[in-house]
Amino acid sequence: MKILLTNDDGLDAPGISALHTAIQSLGEVMVVAPASGQSAESHGITFHTPLMTRNRALLNGANGTAVVGTPADCVKLGLRALWKEKYGANSQPDV
């Protein structure tokens, strides 16, 4: 199973590292989260500026991608650009 993990508190938040540790045995986990806190911005998307990314380690040492953008930007970027394999409807579980 493939799992895309994001939050609105940012890549350095302890909660995303704890959740990654808790679910990493369930399948392949990709972490894409805002570079800084984006509370109350979850549905917002960026229109007028490029989305800048940087590969960084989470607090637990796992790999993650920090995005200068909103949580919705992180999900769109993770699913459309960062995940190499693409699946059609019903060919893999969607989480």
CSV table of C-alpha atoms in Angstrom, one decimal:
chain,number,residue,atom,x,y,z
A,1,MET,CA,0.0,0.0,0.0
A,2,LYS,CA,1.2,3.5,-0.7
A,3,ILE,CA,0.4,6.3,1.8
A,4,LEU,CA,0.9,10.0,1.2
A,5,LEU,CA,1.3,11.7,4.6
A,6,THR,CA,0.9,15.5,5.0
A,7,ASN,CA,-0.2,17.9,7.7
A,8,ASP,CA,-0.8,21.7,8.2
A,9,ASP,CA,1.9,22.1,11.0
A,10,GLY,CA,4.9,21.6,8.7
A,11,LEU,CA,7.6,19.1,8.2
A,12,ASP,CA,9.3,19.8,11.5
A,13,ALA,CA,6.2,19.2,13.6
A,14,PRO,CA,6.7,16.2,16.0
A,15,GLY,CA,3.2,14.8,15.1
A,16,ILE,CA,4.1,14.0,11.5
A,17,SER,CA,7.2,12.1,12.6
A,18,ALA,CA,5.3,10.2,15.2
A,19,LEU,CA,2.6,9.3,12.7
A,20,HIS,CA,5.2,8.3,10.2
A,21,THR,CA,6.8,6.0,12.8
A,22,ALA,CA,3.4,4.5,13.6
A,23,ILE,CA,2.4,3.7,10.0
A,24,GLN,CA,5.7,3.0,8.2
A,25,SER,CA,5.2,-0.8,8.5
A,26,LEU,CA,1.8,-0.6,6.6
A,27,GLY,CA,3.5,0.2,3.3
A,28,GLU,CA,5.4,2.8,1.3
A,29,VAL,CA,5.0,6.2,3.0
A,30,MET,CA,5.8,9.4,1.2
A,31,VAL,CA,5.9,12.5,3.4
A,32,VAL,CA,5.2,15.9,1.7
A,33,ALA,CA,4.4,18.7,4.1
A,34,PRO,CA,4.6,22.5,4.3
A,35,ALA,CA,8.0,24.0,5.0
A,36,SER,CA,6.4,26.0,7.8
A,37,GLY,CA,3.1,25.9,9.7
A,38,GLN,CA,0.0,26.5,7.6
A,39,SER,CA,-2.8,26.1,10.2
A,40,ALA,CA,-6.2,27.0,8.8
A,41,GLU,CA,-4.9,26.9,5.2
A,42,SER,CA,-5.7,23.3,4.4
A,43,HIS,CA,-7.9,23.9,1.4
A,44,GLY,CA,-6.0,26.8,-0.1
A,45,ILE,CA,-3.8,26.4,-3.1
A,46,THR,CA,-1.0,28.5,-4.5
A,47,PHE,CA,-1.7,30.2,-7.9
A,48,HIS,CA,0.8,33.1,-8.5
A,49,THR,CA,4.1,31.8,-7.2
A,50,PRO,CA,6.1,28.7,-8.0
A,51,LEU,CA,6.1,25.8,-5.5
A,52,MET,CA,9.6,25.5,-4.1
A,53,THR,CA,10.5,22.1,-2.6
A,54,ARG,CA,13.4,20.8,-0.6
A,55,ASN,CA,14.2,17.3,0.5
A,56,ARG,CA,14.7,17.2,4.3
A,57,ALA,CA,14.7,14.7,7.1
A,58,LEU,CA,11.8,14.5,9.6
A,59,LEU,CA,12.5,14.6,13.3
A,60,ASN,CA,12.6,10.7,13.3
A,61,GLY,CA,15.2,10.8,10.5
A,62,ALA,CA,12.9,9.6,7.7
A,63,ASN,CA,13.0,11.4,4.4
A,64,GLY,CA,10.5,14.1,3.6
A,65,THR,CA,9.8,16.9,1.1
A,66,ALA,CA,9.2,20.4,2.4
A,67,VAL,CA,7.0,22.6,0.2
A,68,VAL,CA,6.8,26.3,0.4
A,69,GLY,CA,3.0,26.1,0.0
A,70,THR,CA,-0.2,24.9,1.6
A,71,PRO,CA,-1.2,21.4,2.6
A,72,ALA,CA,-3.4,21.1,-0.5
A,73,ASP,CA,-0.3,22.1,-2.6
A,74,CYS,CA,1.6,19.3,-0.9
A,75,VAL,CA,-1.0,16.7,-1.8
A,76,LYS,CA,-1.3,17.8,-5.4
A,77,LEU,CA,2.5,17.9,-5.8
A,78,GLY,CA,3.0,14.5,-4.1
A,79,LEU,CA,0.4,12.8,-6.3
A,80,ARG,CA,1.0,14.6,-9.6
A,81,ALA,CA,4.8,15.0,-9.6
A,82,LEU,CA,6.7,13.3,-6.8
A,83,TRP,CA,5.2,9.8,-6.9
A,84,LYS,CA,6.8,8.1,-9.9
A,85,GLU,CA,4.2,5.3,-10.3
A,86,LYS,CA,0.8,6.3,-11.6
A,87,TYR,CA,-2.3,4.1,-11.2
A,88,GLY,CA,-5.7,4.1,-12.7
A,89,ALA,CA,-8.9,3.7,-10.9
A,90,ASN,CA,-9.2,0.5,-8.9
A,91,SER,CA,-5.8,-0.8,-9.8
A,92,GLN,CA,-4.3,0.0,-6.3
A,93,PRO,CA,-5.8,1.0,-3.0
A,94,ASP,CA,-6.1,4.8,-2.6
A,95,VAL,CA,-5.4,6.2,0.9
